Short mmCIF file of C-alpha atoms and ligand atoms in Angstrom, two decimals:
data_model
loop_
_atom_site.label_atom_id
_atom_site.label_comp_id
_atom_site.label_asym_id
_atom_site.label_seq_id
_atom_site.Cartn_x
_atom_site.Cartn_y
_atom_site.Cartn_z
CA MET A 622 -16.88 -18.42 -4.91
CA ALA A 623 -14.75 -15.78 -3.26
CA ARG A 624 -12.01 -15.93 -0.68
CA PHE A 625 -11.41 -13.64 2.30
CA THR A 626 -8.00 -13.99 3.96
CA LEU A 627 -6.43 -12.08 6.85
CA PRO A 628 -3.55 -12.75 9.27
CA ARG A 629 -4.31 -15.42 11.85
CA ASP A 630 -3.54 -13.01 14.72
CA LEU A 631 -3.54 -9.26 14.88
CA TYR A 632 -2.26 -7.46 17.99
CA HIS A 633 -3.09 -3.78 18.24
CA GLY A 634 -2.81 -0.93 20.66
CA LYS A 635 0.06 0.90 22.33
CA GLY A 636 2.81 -1.41 23.51
CA SER A 637 1.63 -4.39 21.46
CA LEU A 638 5.17 -4.79 20.06
CA GLU A 639 5.81 -6.72 23.27
CA GLU A 640 3.77 -9.63 21.82
CA LEU A 641 6.99 -10.69 20.07
CA LYS A 642 7.87 -12.29 23.42
CA ASN A 643 5.14 -14.84 22.88
CA LEU A 644 6.14 -16.13 19.44
CA ASN A 645 7.16 -19.77 19.34
CA GLY A 646 10.28 -20.59 17.36
CA LYS A 647 14.03 -21.10 17.29
CA LYS A 648 15.43 -18.47 14.94
CA ALA A 649 14.06 -15.10 13.81
CA ILE A 650 15.42 -12.73 11.19
CA ILE A 651 14.33 -9.11 11.42
CA VAL A 652 14.08 -7.18 8.14
CA VAL A 653 14.17 -3.38 8.50
CA GLY A 654 14.72 -0.26 6.42
CA GLY A 655 17.17 2.61 6.57
CA GLY A 656 17.59 3.13 10.29
CA SER A 657 14.58 4.86 11.87
CA MET A 658 13.53 1.69 13.71
CA ARG A 659 17.05 1.42 15.16
CA ARG A 660 17.21 5.17 15.91
CA PHE A 661 13.92 5.19 17.81
CA GLY A 662 14.85 2.07 19.79
CA PHE A 663 12.20 -0.23 18.33
CA LEU A 664 14.74 -2.55 16.70
CA ASP A 665 16.57 -3.15 19.99
CA ARG A 666 13.28 -3.75 21.74
CA ALA A 667 12.22 -6.26 19.09
CA VAL A 668 15.55 -8.10 19.34
CA ASN A 669 15.24 -8.28 23.11
CA TYR A 670 11.63 -9.52 23.04
CA LEU A 671 12.59 -12.26 20.56
CA LYS A 672 15.53 -13.28 22.74
CA GLU A 673 13.13 -13.44 25.70
CA ALA A 674 11.08 -15.80 23.55
CA GLY A 675 14.19 -18.00 23.41
CA MET A 676 15.08 -17.27 19.80
CA GLU A 677 18.39 -16.66 18.09
CA VAL A 678 18.09 -13.37 16.15
CA ALA A 679 19.68 -12.13 12.91
CA LEU A 680 19.18 -8.77 11.21
CA PHE A 681 18.79 -7.74 7.60
CA GLU A 682 19.01 -3.94 7.57
CA ASN A 683 18.93 -1.09 5.08
CA VAL A 684 16.13 -2.13 2.74
CA GLU A 685 15.81 0.94 0.50
CA PRO A 686 12.56 2.81 -0.20
CA ASP A 687 10.90 1.12 -3.22
CA PRO A 688 12.90 -2.09 -2.69
CA SER A 689 14.68 -3.60 -5.67
CA VAL A 690 14.80 -7.11 -7.07
CA GLU A 691 18.49 -7.19 -6.02
CA THR A 692 17.72 -6.41 -2.35
CA VAL A 693 15.11 -9.16 -2.34
CA MET A 694 17.64 -11.67 -3.68
CA LYS A 695 20.27 -10.60 -1.12
CA GLY A 696 17.80 -11.01 1.75
CA ALA A 697 16.69 -14.43 0.54
CA GLU A 698 20.34 -15.51 0.38
CA LYS A 699 20.90 -14.38 3.97
CA MET A 700 17.78 -16.31 5.03
CA ARG A 701 19.01 -19.46 3.30
CA GLU A 702 22.25 -19.19 5.32
CA PHE A 703 20.59 -18.41 8.68
CA GLU A 704 17.52 -20.66 8.26
CA PRO A 705 14.99 -18.70 10.35
CA ASP A 706 11.61 -20.14 11.26
CA TRP A 707 10.24 -16.63 11.80
CA ILE A 708 10.61 -13.66 9.46
CA ILE A 709 9.89 -10.46 11.35
CA SER A 710 9.56 -7.38 9.14
CA MET A 711 9.32 -3.99 10.73
CA GLY A 712 9.06 -0.46 9.35
CA GLY A 713 7.35 1.22 6.41
CA GLY A 714 5.83 -0.59 3.47
CA SER A 715 9.22 -1.11 1.83
CA PRO A 716 11.00 -3.46 4.26
CA ILE A 717 7.79 -5.43 4.82
CA ASP A 718 7.14 -5.78 1.08
CA ALA A 719 10.77 -6.76 0.49
CA ALA A 720 10.63 -9.35 3.28
CA LYS A 721 7.50 -10.92 1.76
CA ALA A 722 9.32 -11.46 -1.54
CA MET A 723 12.48 -12.68 0.28
CA TRP A 724 10.28 -15.23 2.03
CA ALA A 725 9.21 -16.74 -1.30
CA PHE A 726 12.80 -16.98 -2.58
CA TYR A 727 13.98 -18.35 0.80
CA GLU A 728 11.48 -21.19 0.63
CA TYR A 729 11.81 -21.70 -3.13
CA PRO A 730 15.40 -20.85 -4.19
CA ASP A 731 14.76 -22.13 -7.70
CA THR A 732 11.76 -19.94 -8.41
CA THR A 733 12.32 -16.85 -10.54
CA PHE A 734 11.01 -13.34 -10.26
CA GLU A 735 9.17 -13.84 -13.54
CA ASP A 736 7.36 -16.86 -12.01
CA LEU A 737 5.99 -14.72 -9.18
CA ILE A 738 4.71 -11.84 -11.29
CA THR A 739 1.59 -13.70 -12.41
CA PRO A 740 -1.06 -12.84 -9.77
CA PHE A 741 -2.02 -15.64 -7.36
CA SER A 742 0.60 -18.05 -8.69
CA PHE A 743 2.91 -18.30 -5.65
CA PRO A 744 4.07 -21.70 -4.43
CA THR A 745 2.79 -22.77 -0.97
CA LEU A 746 4.75 -20.91 1.70
CA ARG A 747 5.28 -21.71 5.44
CA THR A 748 7.30 -24.85 4.79
CA LYS A 749 10.30 -23.12 6.42
CA ALA A 750 9.12 -19.97 8.16
CA ARG A 751 6.15 -17.95 9.33
CA PHE A 752 5.85 -14.22 8.88
CA CYS A 753 5.16 -11.36 11.30
CA ALA A 754 4.75 -7.78 10.07
CA ILE A 755 5.00 -4.66 12.23
CA PRO A 756 4.15 -1.42 10.36
CA SER A 757 5.65 1.95 11.35
CA THR A 758 3.70 3.98 8.79
CA SER A 759 -0.06 4.32 8.50
CA GLY A 760 -0.83 3.62 4.88
CA THR A 761 0.24 0.57 2.92
CA ALA A 762 -1.32 -1.90 5.39
CA THR A 763 1.08 -4.46 3.98
CA GLU A 764 0.93 -6.11 7.44
CA VAL A 765 -2.48 -7.55 6.52
CA THR A 766 -2.38 -7.74 2.72
CA ALA A 767 -1.58 -10.31 0.08
CA PHE A 768 0.57 -7.77 -1.80
CA SER A 769 4.14 -6.65 -2.18
CA VAL A 770 5.52 -4.05 -4.57
CA ILE A 771 9.04 -4.65 -5.86
CA THR A 772 10.83 -2.34 -8.31
CA ASP A 773 12.79 -3.54 -11.29
CA TYR A 774 15.10 -0.55 -11.74
CA ALA A 775 16.67 -1.89 -14.93
CA LYS A 776 13.23 -1.87 -16.55
CA GLY A 777 11.87 1.14 -14.62
CA ILE A 778 8.76 -0.78 -13.57
CA LYS A 779 7.05 -1.49 -10.26
CA TYR A 780 5.66 -5.01 -9.97
CA PRO A 781 2.75 -5.52 -7.60
CA LEU A 782 3.11 -9.15 -6.46
CA ALA A 783 -0.17 -10.65 -5.27
CA ASP A 784 -0.94 -13.92 -3.50
CA PHE A 785 -2.72 -14.92 -0.27
CA ASN A 786 0.39 -17.00 0.55
CA ILE A 787 2.18 -13.74 1.42
CA THR A 788 -0.57 -12.49 3.74
CA PRO A 789 1.36 -12.40 7.04
CA ASP A 790 0.62 -14.86 9.85
CA VAL A 791 0.85 -12.23 12.57
CA ALA A 792 0.41 -8.45 12.37
CA ILE A 793 1.39 -6.15 15.22
CA VAL A 794 -0.28 -2.77 14.78
CA ASP A 795 1.39 -0.75 17.54
CA PRO A 796 0.70 3.00 17.17
CA ASP A 797 3.86 3.89 19.13
CA LEU A 798 5.82 3.16 15.93
CA ALA A 799 3.59 5.41 13.79
CA GLU A 800 4.08 8.33 16.16
CA THR A 801 7.61 8.69 14.76
CA MET A 802 6.38 9.50 11.22
CA PRO A 803 7.42 12.89 9.79
CA GLN A 804 4.57 15.16 8.67
CA LYS A 805 4.88 14.66 4.92
CA LEU A 806 4.97 10.88 5.28
CA THR A 807 1.85 11.10 7.46
CA ALA A 808 0.04 12.94 4.65
CA HIS A 809 1.16 10.66 1.83
CA THR A 810 0.59 7.36 3.63
CA GLY A 811 -2.75 8.59 4.97
CA MET A 812 -4.06 9.42 1.50
CA ASP A 813 -2.73 6.09 0.25
CA ALA A 814 -4.96 4.45 2.88
CA MET A 815 -7.92 6.63 1.82
CA THR A 816 -7.36 5.51 -1.78
CA HIS A 817 -7.23 1.85 -0.69
CA ALA A 818 -10.56 2.13 1.09
CA ILE A 819 -12.33 4.03 -1.71
CA GLU A 820 -10.98 1.79 -4.49
CA ALA A 821 -11.92 -1.32 -2.49
CA TYR A 822 -15.45 0.00 -1.93
CA VAL A 823 -16.11 0.51 -5.66
CA SER A 824 -14.06 -2.49 -6.85
CA THR A 825 -15.94 -5.04 -8.94
CA LEU A 826 -14.78 -7.62 -6.36
CA HIS A 827 -16.16 -5.80 -3.30
CA CYS A 828 -18.40 -7.93 -1.09
CA ASP A 829 -20.30 -7.94 2.21
CA TYR A 830 -17.07 -8.82 4.03
CA THR A 831 -15.02 -5.96 2.59
CA ASP A 832 -17.64 -3.16 2.45
CA PRO A 833 -17.94 -2.43 6.19
CA LEU A 834 -14.15 -2.38 6.59
CA ALA A 835 -13.79 0.04 3.68
CA LEU A 836 -16.56 2.39 4.81
CA HIS A 837 -15.41 2.55 8.41
CA ALA A 838 -11.83 3.16 7.29
CA ILE A 839 -12.96 6.03 5.04
CA LYS A 840 -14.90 7.61 7.90
CA MET A 841 -11.96 7.34 10.30
CA ILE A 842 -9.41 8.66 7.81
CA HIS A 843 -11.72 11.55 6.90
CA GLN A 844 -12.02 12.42 10.59
CA ASP A 845 -8.47 11.86 11.76
CA LEU A 846 -5.91 12.36 8.99
CA LYS A 847 -5.69 16.17 9.15
CA ALA A 848 -5.36 16.14 12.94
CA SER A 849 -2.74 13.40 12.70
CA PHE A 850 -0.86 15.52 10.14
CA ASP A 851 -1.03 18.45 12.59
CA GLY A 852 0.57 16.33 15.31
CA ASP A 853 -2.45 15.12 17.32
CA MET A 854 -1.08 11.78 18.55
CA GLU A 855 -4.48 10.34 19.49
CA ALA A 856 -5.62 10.92 15.91
CA ARG A 857 -2.30 9.42 14.74
CA ASP A 858 -3.00 6.29 16.81
CA ARG A 859 -6.51 5.94 15.31
CA MET A 860 -5.08 6.40 11.79
CA HIS A 861 -2.87 3.37 12.41
CA ASN A 862 -5.99 1.25 12.91
CA ALA A 863 -7.90 2.95 10.08
CA GLN A 864 -5.22 2.21 7.49
CA CYS A 865 -5.15 -1.41 8.66
CA LEU A 866 -8.93 -1.75 8.20
CA ALA A 867 -8.55 -0.28 4.71
CA GLY A 868 -5.87 -2.91 4.08
CA MET A 869 -8.16 -5.74 5.17
CA ALA A 870 -10.74 -4.45 2.69
CA PHE A 871 -8.46 -4.02 -0.31
CA SER A 872 -6.45 -7.17 0.23
CA ASN A 873 -9.68 -9.03 -0.45
CA ALA A 874 -11.60 -6.66 -2.76
CA LEU A 875 -8.52 -5.51 -4.67
CA LEU A 876 -8.00 -1.99 -5.99
CA GLY A 877 -8.52 0.07 -9.14
CA ILE A 878 -6.83 2.26 -11.70
CA VAL A 879 -5.64 4.96 -9.28
CA HIS A 880 -3.16 2.33 -8.19
CA SER A 881 -2.50 1.15 -11.75
CA MET A 882 -1.53 4.71 -12.65
CA ALA A 883 0.53 5.25 -9.47
CA HIS A 884 2.43 1.98 -10.02
CA LYS A 885 3.33 2.79 -13.60
CA THR A 886 4.14 6.50 -13.18
CA GLY A 887 6.04 5.95 -9.91
CA ALA A 888 9.47 5.12 -11.31
CA ALA A 889 9.02 6.07 -14.96
CA TYR A 890 10.65 9.52 -15.14
CA SER A 891 14.23 10.70 -14.88
CA GLY A 892 13.35 13.72 -12.65
CA GLY A 893 12.63 11.43 -9.69
CA HIS A 894 10.09 9.03 -8.24
CA ILE A 895 6.50 10.11 -7.70
CA VAL A 896 5.90 8.93 -4.13
CA HIS A 897 3.16 6.29 -4.09
CA GLY A 898 0.73 7.89 -1.63
CA CYS A 899 1.13 11.32 -3.16
CA ALA A 900 0.48 9.94 -6.66
CA ASN A 901 -2.70 8.26 -5.41
CA ALA A 902 -3.86 11.44 -3.69
CA MET A 903 -3.41 13.46 -6.90
CA TYR A 904 -5.03 10.88 -9.21
CA LEU A 905 -7.98 9.83 -7.01
CA PRO A 906 -10.31 12.81 -7.72
CA LYS A 907 -9.77 12.40 -11.50
CA VAL A 908 -10.42 8.66 -11.44
CA ILE A 909 -13.58 9.05 -9.34
CA LYS A 910 -14.97 11.46 -11.95
CA TYR A 911 -14.03 9.05 -14.75
CA ASN A 912 -15.45 5.97 -12.97
CA SER A 913 -18.66 7.77 -12.03
CA LYS A 914 -19.83 7.53 -15.66
CA ASN A 915 -20.54 3.95 -14.60
CA ASP A 916 -23.92 4.15 -12.78
CA GLU A 917 -23.13 1.45 -10.26
CA ALA A 918 -19.85 3.12 -9.31
CA ALA A 919 -21.59 6.51 -9.06
CA ALA A 920 -24.12 5.01 -6.64
CA ARG A 921 -21.32 3.66 -4.48
CA TYR A 922 -19.37 6.94 -4.46
CA ALA A 923 -22.65 8.58 -3.41
CA GLN A 924 -22.95 6.07 -0.54
CA ILE A 925 -19.44 6.98 0.61
CA ALA A 926 -20.26 10.70 0.45
CA SER A 927 -23.45 10.24 2.48
CA PHE A 928 -21.65 8.02 5.00
CA ILE A 929 -19.16 10.81 5.79
CA GLY A 930 -21.90 13.42 6.02
CA LEU A 931 -21.58 15.18 2.65
CA LYS A 932 -24.72 16.63 1.06
CA GLY A 933 -26.26 16.23 -2.39
CA SER A 934 -29.60 15.29 -3.95
CA SER A 935 -28.37 12.93 -6.66
CA ASN A 936 -25.57 10.43 -7.15
CA GLU A 937 -23.82 12.97 -9.36
CA GLU A 938 -24.03 15.75 -6.77
CA LEU A 939 -22.85 13.44 -4.00
CA THR A 940 -19.96 12.16 -6.14
CA ASP A 941 -18.94 15.74 -6.91
CA ALA A 942 -19.13 16.54 -3.19
CA LEU A 943 -16.81 13.59 -2.47
CA ILE A 944 -14.36 14.79 -5.12
CA ALA A 945 -14.40 18.32 -3.68
CA GLU A 946 -13.86 16.96 -0.17
CA LEU A 947 -10.86 14.86 -1.27
CA LYS A 948 -9.34 17.84 -3.09
CA SER A 949 -9.75 19.96 0.01
CA MET A 950 -8.13 17.22 2.14
CA ASN A 951 -5.20 17.17 -0.30
CA ALA A 952 -4.83 20.96 -0.07
CA SER A 953 -4.91 20.88 3.73
CA LEU A 954 -2.23 18.16 3.70
CA GLU A 955 0.00 20.20 1.35
CA ILE A 956 -0.39 17.68 -1.46
CA PRO A 957 -0.22 19.22 -4.96
CA SER A 958 -3.23 18.91 -7.26
CA CYS A 959 -1.27 17.59 -10.24
CA ILE A 960 2.00 16.02 -11.41
CA LYS A 961 3.15 19.30 -13.00
CA ASP A 962 3.32 20.84 -9.50
CA TYR A 963 4.85 17.76 -7.84
CA GLU A 964 7.98 18.65 -5.83
CA GLY A 965 8.39 22.00 -7.60
CA GLY A 966 8.02 20.48 -11.07
CA ILE A 967 10.65 17.72 -11.09
CA ILE A 968 8.70 15.68 -13.67
CA ASP A 969 9.60 17.06 -17.09
CA GLU A 970 6.59 17.90 -19.28
CA LYS A 971 8.19 16.74 -22.52
CA GLU A 972 9.38 13.46 -21.04
CA PHE A 973 5.91 12.90 -19.57
CA MET A 974 4.26 13.47 -22.96
CA ASP A 975 6.84 11.37 -24.83
CA LYS A 976 6.26 8.43 -22.50
CA LEU A 977 2.47 8.89 -22.30
CA PRO A 978 1.41 6.13 -24.76
CA GLU A 979 3.78 3.60 -23.20
CA VAL A 980 2.90 4.49 -19.58
CA ALA A 981 -0.82 4.37 -20.46
CA LYS A 982 -0.39 0.92 -21.96
CA LEU A 983 1.48 -0.32 -18.88
CA ALA A 984 -1.16 1.17 -16.55
CA ILE A 985 -3.94 -0.67 -18.37
CA SER A 986 -2.03 -3.95 -18.06
CA ASP A 987 -1.40 -3.40 -14.32
CA ALA A 988 -2.87 -6.04 -12.00
CA CYS A 989 -5.10 -3.41 -10.35
CA THR A 990 -6.98 -2.50 -13.53
CA GLY A 991 -9.09 -5.67 -13.70
CA SER A 992 -11.18 -4.80 -10.62
CA ASN A 993 -11.80 -1.15 -11.55
CA PRO A 994 -15.49 -0.45 -12.24
CA ARG A 995 -14.71 0.97 -15.68
CA ILE A 996 -12.00 -0.42 -17.99
CA PRO A 997 -10.29 2.43 -19.87
CA THR A 998 -9.30 2.29 -23.53
CA PRO A 999 -5.69 3.30 -24.26
CA GLU A 1000 -6.94 6.72 -25.42
CA GLU A 1001 -8.95 7.22 -22.22
CA MET A 1002 -5.98 6.21 -20.06
CA GLU A 1003 -3.77 8.72 -21.90
CA GLN A 1004 -6.39 11.41 -21.33
CA LEU A 1005 -6.65 10.50 -17.65
CA LEU A 1006 -2.88 10.66 -17.17
CA LYS A 1007 -2.74 13.96 -19.02
CA ALA A 1008 -5.49 15.33 -16.81
CA CYS A 1009 -3.43 14.25 -13.79
CA PHE A 1010 -0.41 16.08 -15.19
CA TYR A 1011 -2.16 19.39 -15.92
CA ASP A 1012 -5.05 19.18 -13.42
CA GLU A 1013 -7.65 19.15 -16.19
CA GLU A 1014 -11.34 18.40 -15.70
CA ILE A 1015 -12.58 14.92 -16.69
CA ASP A 1016 -15.64 14.87 -18.97
CA PHE A 1017 -15.41 11.53 -20.73
FE1 FE B 1126 -1.34 1.91 -2.09
#
């Protein structure tokens, strides 16, 4: 038996933000990030639409990038005071992810963060509020997924929370919001979406319901991401849909070790964070090569390559063509090929090597590892991470 869960309603297309007018409820709290939604006028518009719907509106602003456990607790507290029956989260992945976790602590004040970390162990939500997500970036697809990533800064770890209870009720995929993305964010979030679709397609939990979503997303991202990066707003609009399709696929097929590695390297080093989408983009070609030693995975990478028009006469040739294509996409999007070159070398080589055994162990225990087509040994994971640091070839 398998389950396939998506939001009950998804509104898409330019201007779809206006659908907020048609929500039924008494009180809505809007959760947003650092100010771009206010600056570009989307926050005011959302407030006005909700007021038109007859709702009292409160705001929770300034959710930081990579939201912390503390921010989640503060938001839940505010919700307990205000008692909303709608939680509206708007912005990049961070405010939406934070709002999902706040929702759980709003409805269950006595639960603990530790309780929620076990995948698919959430209590039943929607006893107090329903949830609407409005993404402004084209990558995480958190508006349609059962996931939320919260950072425990004290421990230096990112926790991917997972449960179909936190799949939103309503998603509004309005490309007007994504048109405000700066170029670098467009590249990183776009390759995050590409990684979602590829990992979902080769996941051990992929199925007939997730495969078409993943393949179509890969084709669209392959066609549109570079143009979107270069400022073509029609391509940018299509990317907003493509990343959402990728999200529908991976929310139900789950991911793989590219994400395990990105989660556990993201906040591990004193030089700075490795931005999620950029980490995925750098690690994806290495992991494809590693996974392709599994024949079934190689056949599926070959299907992806053929689907986007790449040439080769064997699964191995097609897989190599896919790897080459992804590397060339990275280069055209100004994404470095390895951690050593990330942001001019902010990740210290010695610190990386010192922490390698521990980070490898954490990556293997990440929730995304279980659905990867090949389960790495600790030694293999160390070798993979090292290859991602130095841009070494994978031959194991
Ligand atoms: Fe991701």
